[in-house]
PDB file of C-alpha atoms in Angstrom:
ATOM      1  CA  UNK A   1      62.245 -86.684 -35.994  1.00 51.00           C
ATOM      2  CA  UNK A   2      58.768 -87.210 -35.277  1.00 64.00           C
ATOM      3  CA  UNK A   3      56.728 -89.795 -36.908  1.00 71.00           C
ATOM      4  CA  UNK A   4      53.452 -88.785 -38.042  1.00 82.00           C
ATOM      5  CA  UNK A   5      50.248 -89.551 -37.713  1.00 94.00           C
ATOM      6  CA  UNK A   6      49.011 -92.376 -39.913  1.00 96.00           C
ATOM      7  CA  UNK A   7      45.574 -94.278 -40.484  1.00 97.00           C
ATOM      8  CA  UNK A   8      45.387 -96.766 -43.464  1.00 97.00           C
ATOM      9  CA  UNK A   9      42.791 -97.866 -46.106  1.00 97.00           C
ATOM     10  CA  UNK A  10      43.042-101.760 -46.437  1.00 95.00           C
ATOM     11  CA  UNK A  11      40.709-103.373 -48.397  1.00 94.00           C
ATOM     12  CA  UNK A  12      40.492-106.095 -51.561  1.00 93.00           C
ATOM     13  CA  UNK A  13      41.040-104.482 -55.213  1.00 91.00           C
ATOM     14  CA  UNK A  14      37.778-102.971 -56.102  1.00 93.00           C
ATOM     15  CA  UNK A  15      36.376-102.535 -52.419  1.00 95.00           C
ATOM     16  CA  UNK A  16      36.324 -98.579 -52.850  1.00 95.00           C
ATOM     17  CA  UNK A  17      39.618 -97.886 -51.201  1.00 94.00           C
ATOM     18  CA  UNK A  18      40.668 -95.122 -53.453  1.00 93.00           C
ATOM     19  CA  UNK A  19      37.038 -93.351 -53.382  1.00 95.00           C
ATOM     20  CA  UNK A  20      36.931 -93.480 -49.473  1.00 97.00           C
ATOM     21  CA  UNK A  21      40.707 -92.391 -49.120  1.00 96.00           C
ATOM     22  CA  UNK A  22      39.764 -89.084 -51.526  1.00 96.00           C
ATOM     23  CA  UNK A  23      36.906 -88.304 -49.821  1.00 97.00           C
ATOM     24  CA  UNK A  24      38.841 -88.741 -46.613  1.00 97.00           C
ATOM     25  CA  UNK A  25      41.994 -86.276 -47.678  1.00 97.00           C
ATOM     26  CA  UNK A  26      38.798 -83.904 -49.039  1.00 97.00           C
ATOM     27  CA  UNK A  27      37.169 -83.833 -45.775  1.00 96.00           C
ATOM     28  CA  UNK A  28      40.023 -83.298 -43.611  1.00 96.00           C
ATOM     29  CA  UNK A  29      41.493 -80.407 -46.011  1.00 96.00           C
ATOM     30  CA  UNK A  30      38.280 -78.876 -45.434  1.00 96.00           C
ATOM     31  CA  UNK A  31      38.551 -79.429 -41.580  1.00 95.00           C
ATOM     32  CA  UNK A  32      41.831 -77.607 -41.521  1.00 95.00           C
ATOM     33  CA  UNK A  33      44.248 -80.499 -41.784  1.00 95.00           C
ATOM     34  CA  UNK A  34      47.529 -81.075 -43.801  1.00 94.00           C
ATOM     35  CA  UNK A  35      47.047 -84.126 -45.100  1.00 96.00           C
ATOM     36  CA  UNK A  36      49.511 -86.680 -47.424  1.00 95.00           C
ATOM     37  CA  UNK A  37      48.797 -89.802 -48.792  1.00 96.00           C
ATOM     38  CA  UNK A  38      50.609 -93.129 -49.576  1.00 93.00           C
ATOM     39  CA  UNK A  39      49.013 -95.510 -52.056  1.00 90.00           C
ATOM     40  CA  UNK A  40      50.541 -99.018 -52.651  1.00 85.00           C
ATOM     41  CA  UNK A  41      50.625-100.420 -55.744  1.00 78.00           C
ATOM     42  CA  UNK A  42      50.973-104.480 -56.699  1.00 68.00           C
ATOM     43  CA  UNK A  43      52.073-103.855 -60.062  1.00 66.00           C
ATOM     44  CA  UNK A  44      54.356-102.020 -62.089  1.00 67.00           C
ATOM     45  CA  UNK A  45      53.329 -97.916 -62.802  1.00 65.00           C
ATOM     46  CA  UNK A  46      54.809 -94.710 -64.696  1.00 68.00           C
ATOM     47  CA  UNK A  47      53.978 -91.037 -63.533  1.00 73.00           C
ATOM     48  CA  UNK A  48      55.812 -90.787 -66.856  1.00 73.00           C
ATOM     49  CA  UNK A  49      55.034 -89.626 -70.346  1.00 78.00           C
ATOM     50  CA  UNK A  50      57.367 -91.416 -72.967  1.00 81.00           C
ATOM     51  CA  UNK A  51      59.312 -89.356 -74.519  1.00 81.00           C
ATOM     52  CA  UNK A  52      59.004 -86.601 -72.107  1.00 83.00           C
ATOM     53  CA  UNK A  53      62.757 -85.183 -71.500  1.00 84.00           C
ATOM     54  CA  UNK A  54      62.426 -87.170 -67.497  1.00 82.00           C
ATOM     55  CA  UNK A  55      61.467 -90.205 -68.532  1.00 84.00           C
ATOM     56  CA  UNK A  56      64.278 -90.154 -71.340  1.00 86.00           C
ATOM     57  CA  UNK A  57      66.629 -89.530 -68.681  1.00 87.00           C
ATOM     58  CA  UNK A  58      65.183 -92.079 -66.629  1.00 83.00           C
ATOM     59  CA  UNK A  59      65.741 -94.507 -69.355  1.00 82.00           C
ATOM     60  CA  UNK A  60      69.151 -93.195 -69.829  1.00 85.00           C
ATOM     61  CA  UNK A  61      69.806 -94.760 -66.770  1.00 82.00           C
ATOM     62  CA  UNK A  62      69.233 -91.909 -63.888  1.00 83.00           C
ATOM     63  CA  UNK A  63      68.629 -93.488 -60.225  1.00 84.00           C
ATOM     64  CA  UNK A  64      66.672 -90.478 -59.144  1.00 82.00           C
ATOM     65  CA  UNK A  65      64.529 -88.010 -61.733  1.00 87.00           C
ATOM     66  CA  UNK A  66      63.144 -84.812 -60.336  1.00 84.00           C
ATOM     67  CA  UNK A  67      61.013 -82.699 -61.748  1.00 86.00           C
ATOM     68  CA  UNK A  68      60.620 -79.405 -60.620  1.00 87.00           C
ATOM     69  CA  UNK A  69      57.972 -76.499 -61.427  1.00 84.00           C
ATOM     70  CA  UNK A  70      56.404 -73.157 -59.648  1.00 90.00           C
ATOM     71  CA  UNK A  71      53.644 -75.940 -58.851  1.00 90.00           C
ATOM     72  CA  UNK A  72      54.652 -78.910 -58.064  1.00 85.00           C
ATOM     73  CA  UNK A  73      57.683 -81.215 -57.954  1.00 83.00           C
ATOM     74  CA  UNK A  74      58.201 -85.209 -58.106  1.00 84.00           C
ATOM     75  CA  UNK A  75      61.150 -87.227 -57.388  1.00 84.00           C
ATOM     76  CA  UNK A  76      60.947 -90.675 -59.131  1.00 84.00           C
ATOM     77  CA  UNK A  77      63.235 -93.208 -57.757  1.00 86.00           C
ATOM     78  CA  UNK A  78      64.231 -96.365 -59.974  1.00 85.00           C
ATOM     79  CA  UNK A  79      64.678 -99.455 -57.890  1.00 87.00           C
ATOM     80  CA  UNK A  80      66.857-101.143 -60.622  1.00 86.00           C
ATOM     81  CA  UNK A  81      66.295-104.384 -59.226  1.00 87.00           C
ATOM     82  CA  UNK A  82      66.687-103.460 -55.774  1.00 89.00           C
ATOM     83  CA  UNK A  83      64.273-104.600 -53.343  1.00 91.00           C
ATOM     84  CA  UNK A  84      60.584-102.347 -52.869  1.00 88.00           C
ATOM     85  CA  UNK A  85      61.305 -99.627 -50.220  1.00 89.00           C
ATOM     86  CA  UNK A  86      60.498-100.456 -46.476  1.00 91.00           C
ATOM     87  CA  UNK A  87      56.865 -98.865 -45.265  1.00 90.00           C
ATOM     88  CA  UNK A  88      58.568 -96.711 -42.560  1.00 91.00           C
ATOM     89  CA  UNK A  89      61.663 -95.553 -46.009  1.00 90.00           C
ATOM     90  CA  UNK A  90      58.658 -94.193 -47.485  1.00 91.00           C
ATOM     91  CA  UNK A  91      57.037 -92.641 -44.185  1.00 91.00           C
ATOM     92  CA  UNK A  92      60.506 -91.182 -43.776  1.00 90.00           C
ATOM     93  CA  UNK A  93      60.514 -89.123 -47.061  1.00 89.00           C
ATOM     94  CA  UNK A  94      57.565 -87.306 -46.123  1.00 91.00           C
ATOM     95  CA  UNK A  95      56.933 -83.916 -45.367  1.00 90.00           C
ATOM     96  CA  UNK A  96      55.408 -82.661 -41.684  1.00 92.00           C
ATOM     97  CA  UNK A  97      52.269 -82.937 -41.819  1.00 93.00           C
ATOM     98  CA  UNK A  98      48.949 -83.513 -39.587  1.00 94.00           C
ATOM     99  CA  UNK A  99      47.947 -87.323 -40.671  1.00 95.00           C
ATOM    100  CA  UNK A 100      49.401 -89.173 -43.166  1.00 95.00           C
ATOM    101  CA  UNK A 101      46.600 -91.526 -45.006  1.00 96.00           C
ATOM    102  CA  UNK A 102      47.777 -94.617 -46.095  1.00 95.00           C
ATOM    103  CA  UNK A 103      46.046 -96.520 -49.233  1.00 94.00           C
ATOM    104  CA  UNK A 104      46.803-100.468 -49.756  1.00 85.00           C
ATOM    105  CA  UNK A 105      49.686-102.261 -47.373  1.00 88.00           C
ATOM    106  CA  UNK A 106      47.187-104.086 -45.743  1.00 85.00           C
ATOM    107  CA  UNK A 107      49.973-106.242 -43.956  1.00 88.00           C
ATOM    108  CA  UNK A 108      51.103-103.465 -42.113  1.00 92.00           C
ATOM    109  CA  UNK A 109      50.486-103.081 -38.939  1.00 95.00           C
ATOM    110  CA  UNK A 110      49.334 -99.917 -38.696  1.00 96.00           C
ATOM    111  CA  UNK A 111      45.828 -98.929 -37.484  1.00 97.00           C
ATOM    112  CA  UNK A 112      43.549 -99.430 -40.612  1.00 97.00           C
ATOM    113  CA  UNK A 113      39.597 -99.006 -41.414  1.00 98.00           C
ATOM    114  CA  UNK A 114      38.892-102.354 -43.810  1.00 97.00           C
ATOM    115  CA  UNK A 115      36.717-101.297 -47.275  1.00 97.00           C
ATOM    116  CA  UNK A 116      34.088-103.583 -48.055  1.00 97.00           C
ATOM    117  CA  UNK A 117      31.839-103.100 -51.049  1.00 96.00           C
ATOM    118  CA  UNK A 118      29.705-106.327 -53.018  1.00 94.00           C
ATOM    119  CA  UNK A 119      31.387-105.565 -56.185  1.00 93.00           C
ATOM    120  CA  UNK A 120      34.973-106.171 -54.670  1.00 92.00           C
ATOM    121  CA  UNK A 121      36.991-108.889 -56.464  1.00 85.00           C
ATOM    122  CA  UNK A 122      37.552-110.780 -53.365  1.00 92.00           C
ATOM    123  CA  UNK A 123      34.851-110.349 -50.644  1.00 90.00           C
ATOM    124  CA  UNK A 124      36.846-112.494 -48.133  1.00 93.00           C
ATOM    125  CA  UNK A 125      36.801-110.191 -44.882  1.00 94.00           C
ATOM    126  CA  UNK A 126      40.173-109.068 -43.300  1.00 95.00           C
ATOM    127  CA  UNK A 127      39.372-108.191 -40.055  1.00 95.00           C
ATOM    128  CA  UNK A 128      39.258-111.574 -38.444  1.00 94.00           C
ATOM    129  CA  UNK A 129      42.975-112.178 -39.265  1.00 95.00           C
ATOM    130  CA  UNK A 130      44.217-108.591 -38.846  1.00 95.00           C
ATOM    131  CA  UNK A 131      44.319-107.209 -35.401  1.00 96.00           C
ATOM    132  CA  UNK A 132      45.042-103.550 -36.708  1.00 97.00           C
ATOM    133  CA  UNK A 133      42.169-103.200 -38.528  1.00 97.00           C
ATOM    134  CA  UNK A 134      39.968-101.088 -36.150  1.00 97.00           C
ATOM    135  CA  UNK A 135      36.925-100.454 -38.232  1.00 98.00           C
ATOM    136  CA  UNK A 136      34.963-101.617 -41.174  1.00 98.00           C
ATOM    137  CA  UNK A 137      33.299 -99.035 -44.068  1.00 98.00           C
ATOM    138  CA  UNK A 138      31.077-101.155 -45.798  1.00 97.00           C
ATOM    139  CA  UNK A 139      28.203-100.636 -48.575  1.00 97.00           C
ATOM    140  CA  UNK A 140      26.373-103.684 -47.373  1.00 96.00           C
ATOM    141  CA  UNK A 141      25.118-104.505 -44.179  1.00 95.00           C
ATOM    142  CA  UNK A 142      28.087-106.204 -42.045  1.00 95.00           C
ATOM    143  CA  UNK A 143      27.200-108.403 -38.915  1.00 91.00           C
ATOM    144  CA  UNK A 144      29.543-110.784 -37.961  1.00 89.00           C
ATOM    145  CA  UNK A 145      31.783-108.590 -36.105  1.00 94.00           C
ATOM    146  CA  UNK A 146      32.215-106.328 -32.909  1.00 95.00           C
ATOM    147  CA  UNK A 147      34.277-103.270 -34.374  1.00 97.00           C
ATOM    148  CA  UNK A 148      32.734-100.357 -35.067  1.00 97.00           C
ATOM    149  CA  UNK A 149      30.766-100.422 -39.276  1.00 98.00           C
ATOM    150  CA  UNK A 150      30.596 -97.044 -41.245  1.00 98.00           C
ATOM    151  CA  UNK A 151      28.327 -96.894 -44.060  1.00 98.00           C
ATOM    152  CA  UNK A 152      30.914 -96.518 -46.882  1.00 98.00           C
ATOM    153  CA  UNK A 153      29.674 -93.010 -47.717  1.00 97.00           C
ATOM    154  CA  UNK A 154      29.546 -92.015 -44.523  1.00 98.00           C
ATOM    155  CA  UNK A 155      32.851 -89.962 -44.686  1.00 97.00           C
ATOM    156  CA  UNK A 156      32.081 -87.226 -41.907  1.00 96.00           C
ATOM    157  CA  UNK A 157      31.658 -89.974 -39.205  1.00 97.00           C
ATOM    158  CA  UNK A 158      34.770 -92.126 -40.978  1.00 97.00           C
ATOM    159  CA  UNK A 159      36.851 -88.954 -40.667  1.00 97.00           C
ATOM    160  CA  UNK A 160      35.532 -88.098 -37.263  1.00 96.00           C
ATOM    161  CA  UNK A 161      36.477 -91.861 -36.116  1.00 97.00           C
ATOM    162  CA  UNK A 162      39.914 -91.874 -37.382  1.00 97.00           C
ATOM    163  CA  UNK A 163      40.423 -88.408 -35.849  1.00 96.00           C
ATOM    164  CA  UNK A 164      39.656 -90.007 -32.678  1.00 96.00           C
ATOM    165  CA  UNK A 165      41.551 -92.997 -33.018  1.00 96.00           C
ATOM    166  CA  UNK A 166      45.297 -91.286 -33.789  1.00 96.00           C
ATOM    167  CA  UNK A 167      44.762 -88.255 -31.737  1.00 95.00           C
ATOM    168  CA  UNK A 168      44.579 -85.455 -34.594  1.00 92.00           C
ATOM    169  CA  UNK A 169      42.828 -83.293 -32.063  1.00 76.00           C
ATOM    170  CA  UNK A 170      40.790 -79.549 -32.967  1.00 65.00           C
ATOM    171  CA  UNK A 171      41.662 -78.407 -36.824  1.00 61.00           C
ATOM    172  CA  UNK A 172      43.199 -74.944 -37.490  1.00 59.00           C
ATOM    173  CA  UNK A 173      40.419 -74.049 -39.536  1.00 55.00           C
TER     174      UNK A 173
END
């Protein structure tokens, strides 16, 4: 199996991860690109509805739920106490496809553009201590550092960076 292509989002909660990774999978979809995301999450979440007939048989006890439609399916996985998946588990379970955007693990090392913004809950920069972190996307001006800094709207030279760095090559469209 091949392993894909993959660029990651790290940044500190409220650093405008989630707007730069939408704009991101938006700009490459345009260029042509099959794009899928991961997004890590440090708390507990539901893709659920109570009451819906999944999440009752979820709650019956099911390890795996999938939900299946002309549209769109979803497999939900219950840990049950078992330890969070591995990164590369998740990775695995993908589908082919040209880049694989990755939102959050900021300890892996994987090669990552850091999110800055002044509102962020912790402006504490990552860079210094991650050596995967190849680029900064900040709303502020940024100084004290030798990688390359993307205003954080500037998604057409973000997307054209990370194209560079993992090799996506020329789009099909």
């Amino acid at each position: 199996m091949t392993v894909p292509k993959i660029f990651g989002i790290a940044g500190w909660k409220n650093s405008g991860k989630t707007g730069l990774a939408v704009r991101l999978v938006t700009e490459f979809t345009r260029r042509g690109y099959k794009i899928s995301t991961i997004k890590h999450a440090h708390h507990d979440f539901d893709i659920d509805k109570v009451g819906a007939d999944s999440y009752r048989h979820r709650q019956a006890g099911a390890h795996e739920v999938t939900i299946v439609s002309g549209t769109r399916y979803a497999i939900m996985h219950e840990l049950r106490g078992a330890l969070e998946p591995e990164f590369e588990e998740i990775l695995a379970r993908l589908a082919p496809c040209d880049l694989v955007l990755i939102e959050g693990y900021k300890r892996e090392p994987i090669p990552k553009i850091e999110a800055r913004r002044l509102e962020a809950a912790n402006r504490e920069p990552l860079a210094p201590s991650d050596p995967h972190i190849c680029a900064i996307a900040a709303d502020h001006a940024v100084t004290d550092t030798g990688l390359p800094v993307f205003d954080l709207d500037d998604t057409g030279a973000i997307a054209d960076f990370i194209a560079d760095i993992v090799g996506l090559g020329r789009a099909t469209a």
